Coordinates of C-alpha atoms in Angstrom, one line a residue:
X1 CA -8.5 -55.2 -46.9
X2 CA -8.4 -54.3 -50.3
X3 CA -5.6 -51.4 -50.0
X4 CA -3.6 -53.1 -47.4
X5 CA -3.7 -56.7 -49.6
X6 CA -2.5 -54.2 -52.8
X7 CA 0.2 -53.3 -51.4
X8 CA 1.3 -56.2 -50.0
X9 CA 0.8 -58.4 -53.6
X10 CA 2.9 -55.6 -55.2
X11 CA 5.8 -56.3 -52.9
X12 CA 5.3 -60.1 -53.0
X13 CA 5.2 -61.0 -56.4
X14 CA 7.6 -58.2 -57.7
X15 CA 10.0 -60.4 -59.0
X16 CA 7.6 -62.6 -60.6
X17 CA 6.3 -59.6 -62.4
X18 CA 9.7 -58.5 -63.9
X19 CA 10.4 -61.8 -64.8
X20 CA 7.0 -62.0 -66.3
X21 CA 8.1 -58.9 -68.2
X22 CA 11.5 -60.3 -69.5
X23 CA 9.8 -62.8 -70.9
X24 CA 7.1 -60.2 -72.4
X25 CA 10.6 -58.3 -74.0
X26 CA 11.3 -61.4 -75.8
X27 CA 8.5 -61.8 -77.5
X28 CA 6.7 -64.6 -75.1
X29 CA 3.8 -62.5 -74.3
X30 CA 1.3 -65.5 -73.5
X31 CA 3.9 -67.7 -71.7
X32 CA 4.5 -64.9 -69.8
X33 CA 1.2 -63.9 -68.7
X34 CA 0.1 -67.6 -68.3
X35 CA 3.7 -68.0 -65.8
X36 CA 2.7 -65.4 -63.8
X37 CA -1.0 -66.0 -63.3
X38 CA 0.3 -69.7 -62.0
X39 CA 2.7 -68.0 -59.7
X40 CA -0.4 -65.8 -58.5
X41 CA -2.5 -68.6 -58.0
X42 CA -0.1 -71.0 -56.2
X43 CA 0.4 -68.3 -53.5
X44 CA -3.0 -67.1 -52.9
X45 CA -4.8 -70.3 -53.2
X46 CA -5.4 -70.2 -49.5
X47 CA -6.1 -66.9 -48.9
X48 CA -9.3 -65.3 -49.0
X49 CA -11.0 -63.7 -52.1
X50 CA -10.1 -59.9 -51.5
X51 CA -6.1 -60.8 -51.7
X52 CA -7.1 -63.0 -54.6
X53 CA -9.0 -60.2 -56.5
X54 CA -5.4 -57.5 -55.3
X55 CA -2.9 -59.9 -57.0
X56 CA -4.8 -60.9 -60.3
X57 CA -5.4 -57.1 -60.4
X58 CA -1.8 -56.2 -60.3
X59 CA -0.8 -59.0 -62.5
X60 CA -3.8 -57.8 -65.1
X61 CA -2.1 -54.1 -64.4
X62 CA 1.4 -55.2 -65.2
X63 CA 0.9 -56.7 -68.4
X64 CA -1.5 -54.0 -69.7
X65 CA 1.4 -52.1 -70.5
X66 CA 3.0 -54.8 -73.0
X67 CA -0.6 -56.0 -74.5
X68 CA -1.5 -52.3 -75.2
X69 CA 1.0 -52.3 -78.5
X70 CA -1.0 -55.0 -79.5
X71 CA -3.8 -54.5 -82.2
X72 CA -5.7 -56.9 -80.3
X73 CA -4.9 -56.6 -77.0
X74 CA -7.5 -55.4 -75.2
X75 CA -9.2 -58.7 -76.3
X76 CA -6.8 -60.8 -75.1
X77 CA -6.8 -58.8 -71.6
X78 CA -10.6 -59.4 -71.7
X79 CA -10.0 -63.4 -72.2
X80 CA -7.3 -63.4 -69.7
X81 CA -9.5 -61.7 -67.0
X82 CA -12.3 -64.3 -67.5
X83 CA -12.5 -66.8 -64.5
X84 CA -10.8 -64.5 -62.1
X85 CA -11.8 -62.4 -59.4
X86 CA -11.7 -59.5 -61.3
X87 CA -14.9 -57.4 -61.5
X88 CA -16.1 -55.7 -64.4
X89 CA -15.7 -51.9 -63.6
X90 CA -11.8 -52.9 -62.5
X91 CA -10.9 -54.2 -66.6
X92 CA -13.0 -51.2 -67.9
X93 CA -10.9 -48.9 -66.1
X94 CA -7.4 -51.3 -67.2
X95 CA -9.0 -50.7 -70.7
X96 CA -9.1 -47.1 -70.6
X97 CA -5.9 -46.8 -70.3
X98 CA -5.2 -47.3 -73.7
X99 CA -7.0 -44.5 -74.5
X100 CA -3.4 -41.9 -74.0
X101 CA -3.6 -40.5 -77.5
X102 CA -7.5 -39.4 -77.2
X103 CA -6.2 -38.3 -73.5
X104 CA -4.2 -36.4 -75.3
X105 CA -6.4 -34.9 -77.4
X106 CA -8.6 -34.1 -74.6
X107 CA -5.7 -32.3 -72.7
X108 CA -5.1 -29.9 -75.8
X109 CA -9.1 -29.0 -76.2
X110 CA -9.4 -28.7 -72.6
X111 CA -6.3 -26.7 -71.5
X112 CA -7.8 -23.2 -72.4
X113 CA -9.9 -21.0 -70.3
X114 CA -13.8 -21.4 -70.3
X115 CA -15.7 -18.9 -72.3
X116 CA -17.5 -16.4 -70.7
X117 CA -21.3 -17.3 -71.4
X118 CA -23.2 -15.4 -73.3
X119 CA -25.1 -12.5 -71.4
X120 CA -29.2 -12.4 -71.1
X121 CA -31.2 -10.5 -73.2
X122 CA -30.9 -6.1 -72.4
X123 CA -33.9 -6.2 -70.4
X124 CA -32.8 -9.1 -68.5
X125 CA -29.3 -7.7 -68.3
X126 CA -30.5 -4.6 -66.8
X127 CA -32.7 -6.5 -64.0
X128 CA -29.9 -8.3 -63.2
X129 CA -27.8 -5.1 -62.5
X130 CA -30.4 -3.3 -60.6
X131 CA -31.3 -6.9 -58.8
X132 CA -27.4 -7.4 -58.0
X133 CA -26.7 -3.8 -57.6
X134 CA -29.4 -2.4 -55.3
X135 CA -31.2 -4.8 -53.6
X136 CA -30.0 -6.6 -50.4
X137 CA -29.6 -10.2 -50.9
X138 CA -32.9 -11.2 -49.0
X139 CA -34.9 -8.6 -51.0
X140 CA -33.8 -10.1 -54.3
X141 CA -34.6 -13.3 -53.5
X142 CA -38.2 -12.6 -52.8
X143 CA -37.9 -10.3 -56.0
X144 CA -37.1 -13.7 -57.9
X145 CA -39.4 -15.5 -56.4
X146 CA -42.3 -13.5 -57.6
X147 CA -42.1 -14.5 -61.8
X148 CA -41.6 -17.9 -63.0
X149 CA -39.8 -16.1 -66.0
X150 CA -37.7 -13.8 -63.5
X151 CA -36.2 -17.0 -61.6
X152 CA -35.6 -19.4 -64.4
X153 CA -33.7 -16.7 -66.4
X154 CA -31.8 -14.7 -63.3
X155 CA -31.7 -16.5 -60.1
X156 CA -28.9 -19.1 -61.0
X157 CA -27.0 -16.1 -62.7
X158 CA -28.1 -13.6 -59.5
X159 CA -26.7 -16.4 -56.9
X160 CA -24.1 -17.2 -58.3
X161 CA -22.7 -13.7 -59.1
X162 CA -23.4 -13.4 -55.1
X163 CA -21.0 -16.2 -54.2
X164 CA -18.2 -15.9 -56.7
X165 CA -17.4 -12.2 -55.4
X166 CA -16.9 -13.9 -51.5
X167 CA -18.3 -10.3 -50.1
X168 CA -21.1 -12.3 -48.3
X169 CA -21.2 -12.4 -44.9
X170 CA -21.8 -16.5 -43.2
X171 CA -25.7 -15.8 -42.8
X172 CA -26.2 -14.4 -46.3
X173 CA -24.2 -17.0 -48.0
X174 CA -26.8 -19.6 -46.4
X175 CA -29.8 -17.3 -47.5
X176 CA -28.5 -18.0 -51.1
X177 CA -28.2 -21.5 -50.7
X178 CA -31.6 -21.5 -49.7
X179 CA -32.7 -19.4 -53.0
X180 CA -31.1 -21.8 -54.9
X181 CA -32.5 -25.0 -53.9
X182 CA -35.8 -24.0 -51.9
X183 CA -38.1 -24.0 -55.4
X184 CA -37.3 -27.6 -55.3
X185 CA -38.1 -28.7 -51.5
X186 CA -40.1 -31.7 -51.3
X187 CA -43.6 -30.7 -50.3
X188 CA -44.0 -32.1 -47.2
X189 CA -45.6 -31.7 -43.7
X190 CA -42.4 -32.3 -41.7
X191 CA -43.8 -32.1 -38.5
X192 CA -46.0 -35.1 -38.6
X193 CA -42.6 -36.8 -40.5
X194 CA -41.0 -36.0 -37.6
X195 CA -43.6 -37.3 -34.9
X196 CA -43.6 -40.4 -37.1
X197 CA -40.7 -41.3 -36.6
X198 CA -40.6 -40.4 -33.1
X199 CA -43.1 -42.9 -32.3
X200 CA -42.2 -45.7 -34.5
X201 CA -39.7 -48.1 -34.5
X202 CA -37.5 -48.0 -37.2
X203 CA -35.9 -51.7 -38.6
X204 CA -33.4 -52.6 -36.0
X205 CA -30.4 -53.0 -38.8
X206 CA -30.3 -49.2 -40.0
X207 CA -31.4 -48.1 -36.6
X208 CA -27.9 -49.8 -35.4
X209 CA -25.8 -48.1 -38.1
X210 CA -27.4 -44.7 -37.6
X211 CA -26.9 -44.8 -33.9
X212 CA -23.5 -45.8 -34.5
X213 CA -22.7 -43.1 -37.0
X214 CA -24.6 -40.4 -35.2
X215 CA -21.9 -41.2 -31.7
X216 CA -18.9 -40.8 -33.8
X217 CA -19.8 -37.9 -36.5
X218 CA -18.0 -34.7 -36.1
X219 CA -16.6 -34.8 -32.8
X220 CA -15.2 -32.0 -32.9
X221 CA -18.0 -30.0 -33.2
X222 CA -20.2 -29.2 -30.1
X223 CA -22.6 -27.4 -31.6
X224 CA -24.1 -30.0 -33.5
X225 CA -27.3 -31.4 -31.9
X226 CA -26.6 -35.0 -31.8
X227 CA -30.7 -36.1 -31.0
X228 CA -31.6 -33.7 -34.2
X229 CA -29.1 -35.2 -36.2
X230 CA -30.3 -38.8 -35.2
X231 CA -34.1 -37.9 -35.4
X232 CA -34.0 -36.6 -39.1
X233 CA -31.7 -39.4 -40.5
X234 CA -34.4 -42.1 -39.2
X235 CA -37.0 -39.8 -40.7
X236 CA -35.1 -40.1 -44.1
X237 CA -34.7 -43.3 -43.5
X238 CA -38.9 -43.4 -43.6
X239 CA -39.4 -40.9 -46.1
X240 CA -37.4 -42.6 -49.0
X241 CA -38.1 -46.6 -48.5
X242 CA -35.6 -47.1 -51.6
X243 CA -32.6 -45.7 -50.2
X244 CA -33.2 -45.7 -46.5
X245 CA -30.0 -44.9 -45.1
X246 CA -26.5 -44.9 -46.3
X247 CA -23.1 -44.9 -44.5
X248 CA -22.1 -40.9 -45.1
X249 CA -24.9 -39.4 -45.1
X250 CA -25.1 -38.4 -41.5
X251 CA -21.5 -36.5 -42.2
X252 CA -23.8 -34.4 -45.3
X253 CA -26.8 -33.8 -43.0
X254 CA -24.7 -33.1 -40.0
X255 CA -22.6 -30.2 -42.0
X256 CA -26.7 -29.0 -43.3
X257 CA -27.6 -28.6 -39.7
X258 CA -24.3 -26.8 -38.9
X259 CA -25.3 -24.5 -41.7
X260 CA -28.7 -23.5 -40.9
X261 CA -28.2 -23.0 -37.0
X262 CA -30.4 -25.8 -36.1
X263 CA -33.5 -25.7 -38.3
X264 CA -34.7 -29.2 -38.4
X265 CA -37.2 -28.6 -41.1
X266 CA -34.8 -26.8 -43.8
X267 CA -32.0 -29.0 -43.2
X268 CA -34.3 -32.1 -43.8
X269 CA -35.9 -30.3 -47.4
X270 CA -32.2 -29.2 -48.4
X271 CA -31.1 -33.0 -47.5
X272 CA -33.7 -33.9 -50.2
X273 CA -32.8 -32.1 -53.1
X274 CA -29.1 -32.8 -52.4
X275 CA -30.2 -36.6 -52.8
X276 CA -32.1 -36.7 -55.7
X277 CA -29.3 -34.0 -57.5
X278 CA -26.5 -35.7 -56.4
X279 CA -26.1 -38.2 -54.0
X280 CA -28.9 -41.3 -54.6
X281 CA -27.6 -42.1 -58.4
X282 CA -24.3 -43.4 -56.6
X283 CA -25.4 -44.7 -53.1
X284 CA -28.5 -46.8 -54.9
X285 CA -27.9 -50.1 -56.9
X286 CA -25.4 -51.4 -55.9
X287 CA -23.1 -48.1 -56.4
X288 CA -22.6 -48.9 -59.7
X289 CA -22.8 -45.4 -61.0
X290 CA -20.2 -44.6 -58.1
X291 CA -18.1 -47.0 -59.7
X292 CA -18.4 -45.8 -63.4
X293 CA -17.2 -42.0 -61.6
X294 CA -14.0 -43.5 -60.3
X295 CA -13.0 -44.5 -64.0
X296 CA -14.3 -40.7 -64.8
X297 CA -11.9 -39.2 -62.4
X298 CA -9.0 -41.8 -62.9
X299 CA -9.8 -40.3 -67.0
X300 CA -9.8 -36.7 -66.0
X301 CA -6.3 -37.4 -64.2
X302 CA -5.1 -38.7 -67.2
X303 CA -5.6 -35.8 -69.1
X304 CA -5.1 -32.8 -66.6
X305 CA -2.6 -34.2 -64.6
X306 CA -0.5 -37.0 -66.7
X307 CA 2.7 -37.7 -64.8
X308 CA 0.5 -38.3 -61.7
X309 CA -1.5 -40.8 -63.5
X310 CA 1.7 -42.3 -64.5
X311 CA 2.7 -42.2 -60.9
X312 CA -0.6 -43.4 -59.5
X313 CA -0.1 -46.5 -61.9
X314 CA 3.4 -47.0 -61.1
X315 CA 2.4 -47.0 -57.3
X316 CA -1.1 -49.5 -57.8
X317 CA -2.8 -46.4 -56.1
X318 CA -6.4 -47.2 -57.3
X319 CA -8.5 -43.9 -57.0
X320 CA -11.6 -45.8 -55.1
X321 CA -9.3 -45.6 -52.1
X322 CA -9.1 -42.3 -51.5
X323 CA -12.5 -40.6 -53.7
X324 CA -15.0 -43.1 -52.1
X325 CA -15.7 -41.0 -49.0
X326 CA -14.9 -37.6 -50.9
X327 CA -17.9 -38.5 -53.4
X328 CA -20.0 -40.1 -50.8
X329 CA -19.9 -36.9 -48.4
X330 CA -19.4 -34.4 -50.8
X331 CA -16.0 -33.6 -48.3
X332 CA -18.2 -33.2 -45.6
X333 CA -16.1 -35.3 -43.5
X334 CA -13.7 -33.1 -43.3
X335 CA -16.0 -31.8 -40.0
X336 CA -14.8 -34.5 -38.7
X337 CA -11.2 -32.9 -37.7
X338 CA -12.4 -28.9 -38.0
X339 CA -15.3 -26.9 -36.6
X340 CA -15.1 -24.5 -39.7
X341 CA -12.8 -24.8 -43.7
X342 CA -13.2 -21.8 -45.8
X343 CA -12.3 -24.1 -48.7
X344 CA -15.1 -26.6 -47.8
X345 CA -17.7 -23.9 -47.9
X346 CA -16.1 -22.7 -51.4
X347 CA -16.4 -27.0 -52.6
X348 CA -20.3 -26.5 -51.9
X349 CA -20.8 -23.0 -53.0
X350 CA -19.6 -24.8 -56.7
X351 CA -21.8 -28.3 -56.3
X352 CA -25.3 -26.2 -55.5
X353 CA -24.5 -24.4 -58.6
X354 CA -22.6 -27.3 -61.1
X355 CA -23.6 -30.4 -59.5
X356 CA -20.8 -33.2 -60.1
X357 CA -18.6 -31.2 -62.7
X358 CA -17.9 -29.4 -59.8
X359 CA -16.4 -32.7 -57.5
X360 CA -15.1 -33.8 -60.1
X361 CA -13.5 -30.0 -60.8
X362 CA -13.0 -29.9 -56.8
X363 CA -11.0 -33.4 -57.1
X364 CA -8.4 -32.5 -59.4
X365 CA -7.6 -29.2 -58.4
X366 CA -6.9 -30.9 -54.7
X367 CA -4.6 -33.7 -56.5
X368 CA -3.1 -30.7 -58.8
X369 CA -2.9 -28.5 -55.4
X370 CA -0.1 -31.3 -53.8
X371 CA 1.0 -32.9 -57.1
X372 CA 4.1 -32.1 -56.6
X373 CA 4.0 -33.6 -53.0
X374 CA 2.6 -36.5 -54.1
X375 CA 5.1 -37.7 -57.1
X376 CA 7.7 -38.2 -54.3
X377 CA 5.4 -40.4 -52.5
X378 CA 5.1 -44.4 -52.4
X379 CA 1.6 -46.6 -52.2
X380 CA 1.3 -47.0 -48.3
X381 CA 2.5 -42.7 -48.4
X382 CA -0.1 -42.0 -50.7
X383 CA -2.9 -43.6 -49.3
X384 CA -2.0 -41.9 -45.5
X385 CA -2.1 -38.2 -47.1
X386 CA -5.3 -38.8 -49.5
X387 CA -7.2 -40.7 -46.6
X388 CA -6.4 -37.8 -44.3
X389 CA -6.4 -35.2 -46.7
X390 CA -9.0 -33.3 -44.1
X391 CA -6.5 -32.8 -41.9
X392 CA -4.0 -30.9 -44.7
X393 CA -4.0 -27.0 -44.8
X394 CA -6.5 -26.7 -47.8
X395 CA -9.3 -28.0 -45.4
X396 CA -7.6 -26.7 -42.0
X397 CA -7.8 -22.9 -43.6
X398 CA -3.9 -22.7 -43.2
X399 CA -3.9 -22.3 -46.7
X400 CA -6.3 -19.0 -46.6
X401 CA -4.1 -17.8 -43.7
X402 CA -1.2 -17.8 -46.2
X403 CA -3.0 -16.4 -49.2
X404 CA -3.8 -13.3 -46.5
X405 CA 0.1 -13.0 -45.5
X406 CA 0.8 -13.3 -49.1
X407 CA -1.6 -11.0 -50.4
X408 CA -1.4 -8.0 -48.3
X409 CA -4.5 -7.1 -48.6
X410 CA -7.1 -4.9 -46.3
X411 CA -10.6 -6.7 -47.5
X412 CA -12.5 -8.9 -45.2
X413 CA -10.6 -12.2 -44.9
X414 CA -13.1 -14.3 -46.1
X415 CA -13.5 -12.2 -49.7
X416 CA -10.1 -12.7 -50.3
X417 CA -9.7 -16.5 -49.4
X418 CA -12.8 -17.4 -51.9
X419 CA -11.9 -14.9 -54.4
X420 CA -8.2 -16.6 -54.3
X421 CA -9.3 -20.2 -54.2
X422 CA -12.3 -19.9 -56.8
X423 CA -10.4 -18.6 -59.3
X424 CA -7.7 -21.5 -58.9
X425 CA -10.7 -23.4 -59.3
X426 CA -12.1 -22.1 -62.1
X427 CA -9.0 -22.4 -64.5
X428 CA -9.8 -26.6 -64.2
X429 CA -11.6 -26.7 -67.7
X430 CA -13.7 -30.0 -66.6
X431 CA -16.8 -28.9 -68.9
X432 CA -20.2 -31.0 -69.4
X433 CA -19.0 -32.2 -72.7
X434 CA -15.7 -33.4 -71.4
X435 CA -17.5 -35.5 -68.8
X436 CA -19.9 -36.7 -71.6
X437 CA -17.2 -37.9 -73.6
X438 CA -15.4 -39.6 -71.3
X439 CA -19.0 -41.2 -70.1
X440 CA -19.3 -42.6 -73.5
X441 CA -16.0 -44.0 -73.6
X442 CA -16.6 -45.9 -71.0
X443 CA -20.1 -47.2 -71.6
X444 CA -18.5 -48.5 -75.2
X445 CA -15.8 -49.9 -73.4
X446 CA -18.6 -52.2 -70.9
X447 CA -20.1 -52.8 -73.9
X448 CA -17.2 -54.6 -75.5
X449 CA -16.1 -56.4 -72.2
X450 CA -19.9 -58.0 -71.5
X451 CA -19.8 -58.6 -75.8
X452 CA -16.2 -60.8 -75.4
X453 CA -17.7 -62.2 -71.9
X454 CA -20.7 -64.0 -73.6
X455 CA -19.0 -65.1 -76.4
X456 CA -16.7 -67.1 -73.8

């Protein structure tokens, strides 16, 4: 309702908004503001609060651009937004747009390659060699496995040396993703989970929504058993009382079971870890930490790809519309319309090693990817290709068949397309600090908002 209501407002009160402007140009800021909030409210006085919430938005949008020059402008946006429809998140996101010269800043210190981290001590160094070098993949993970010290200090470094070179075959790639994530498996007797939730009834409202979900996730796919799928969502849905079960989560354990061939028991444990890493911060409370990501990545696209934040403004293309089920799924979805994506397996080669830096590192290489593409495009355009972006070449491996043509190259196909892609990848500078900076900015920015609020 929410996208299709934005677009619509942006049509209808187009020529209010440029008169609103005029009136802005000639120094009549207030009247003009206060004119076009009467026009907003005479028309959508009848409707319901969702197209209410679209136009004050756009209105709030429009006049940002004039009340930015303004010393005290964001206060007066702040004022103006009290008594609307608008939520919080929306005016801390409206606010951070006046943040172009630190954007800028940002852009500069970011735009250079990573540095190479410092290597481990010589011994270290050396066990890594021989551990990389001579062992086969399953015999180093055991190796690791045997010292606390050895693990902690090599395994992240071992694994993820395996993955970035894209030699792996399918099966050893999932033996690493095991390594990586097994010392953290909840400790759990699955099998009396399992017959739990076999026997008991679970509440009739997620029951409903997982059945639902379960009929219509990845279609395409035959091989994914639809009664294991539905069997260890209920028992998640019993194991963690908090969360329960969340719309999205049957497209992340789905792709899991895909993975591992079947295997009730790892898929369940790996589920696990994948929640409390990544996934239960944003799907708990409300998704309000969800909500503070979207004005992350509308940031990030600020400052590694400005003239599509400009565009994305022009357009009202809010970034909830499209990122919600990318961040949700961690892309999973896109199993939805392909029984196998090179480029998806590469997205979650990068999260089990660098968590969200990695989505958010995913995310704007995909936008930087089609830029081009999508700076000719309008609202309702936009939102088609970005809602269906599963369906583009990056996800359908038409892009890895390219890269092959292009490259002519001999090794093994799927070397070469991660090899290609990660690189791409890589050059994205979205570092820890960056994110914690632009976290900071936007938990001063809520700060100021809820200060102004009470005072009013």
């Amino acid at each position: 309702v929410s996208t299709q209501s934005t677009w619509v407002f942006r049509h209808l009160f187009q020529a209010h908004i440029e008169e609103a402007k005029a009136k802005a140009k000639k120094g009549k800021p207030s009247s003009a503001i206060g004119s076009l909030f009467q026009r907003v409210k005479g028309i959508v006085k009848s409707t319901g609060r969702e197209e209410e919430k679209a136009a004050q938005k756009i209105a709030l949008e429009e006049m940002n651009e004039y009340l930015q020059y303004l010393a005290d402008g964001a206060d007066i946006l702040i004022t103006l937004a009290n008594g609307t429809a608008i939520e919080t998140d929306d005016l801390i996101r409206l606010l951070e747009q006046r943040e172009t010269q630190k954007n800028k800043e940002l852009r500069r210190a970011h735009a250079r390659p990573r540095k190479k981290r410092k290597e481990p001590s010589e011994n270290l160094q050396a066990l890594k060699v021989f551990v990389i070098e001579y062992l086969p993949l399953k015999d180093a993970a055991q190796l690791l496995g045997v010292c606390k010290k050895w693990h902690a200090k090599l395994s992240k470094k071992v694994y993820r040396f395996a993955l970035d070179r894209g030699t792996l075959s399918h099966n050893s790639r999932i033996l690493v993703w095991q390594a990586l994530y097994r010392p953290n498996f909840p400790d759990l007797d699955f099998g009396k989970l399992r017959e739990f939730t076999i026997s008991t009834p679970t509440k009739p409202a997620i029951e409903e929504i997982i059945e639902m979900d379960v009929a219509r996730s990845m279609t395409t796919n035959p091989q994914l058993k639809r009664e294991s799928l539905r069997v260890l969502l209920k028992a998640y849905a019993n194991y963690n009382k908090e969360v329960e079960y969340c719309q999205g989560m049957n497209y992340v354990m789905g792709f899991l079971l895909l993975q591992f061939n079947g295997d009730e028991e790892t898929t369940f444990k790996f589920f696990c870890v994948i929640m409390d890493r990544l996934l239960t911060d944003i799907v708990h409370k409300e998704f309000t930490r969800l909500r503070k990501f979207f004005s992350m990545l509308e940031r990030l696209i600020a400052i590694f790809l400005p003239r599509l934040a400009v565009h994305f403004k022009k357009e009202h293309v809010d970034v909830s519309y499209f990122s919600t089920s990318w961040f949700i799924t961690l892309f999973t979805s896109a199993y939805q319309y392909t029984t196998k994506s090179y480029f998806l397996l590469d997205i979650w080669d990068e999260v089990l090693l660098h968590g969200w830096k990695a989505l958010f590192r995913t995310t704007i290489y995909i936008l930087s990817y089609y830029e081009e593409k999508l700076l000719q495009m309008n609202f309702e355009e936009t939102m088609n290709f970005l809602t269906e972006i599963y369906r583009s070449e990056l996800f359908s491996n038409l892009a890895y068949e390219k890269h092959l043509l292009d490259s002519n190259s001999q090794a093994p196909p799927e070397a070469e397309i991660i090899r290609g892609y990660k690189k791409e990848m890589s050059r994205i500078n979205v570092t820890k600090s960056l994110l914690d900076v632009i976290e900071k900015d936007y938990d001063r920015i809520k700060m100021r908002v809820e200060g102004i609020q009470k005072t009013n």
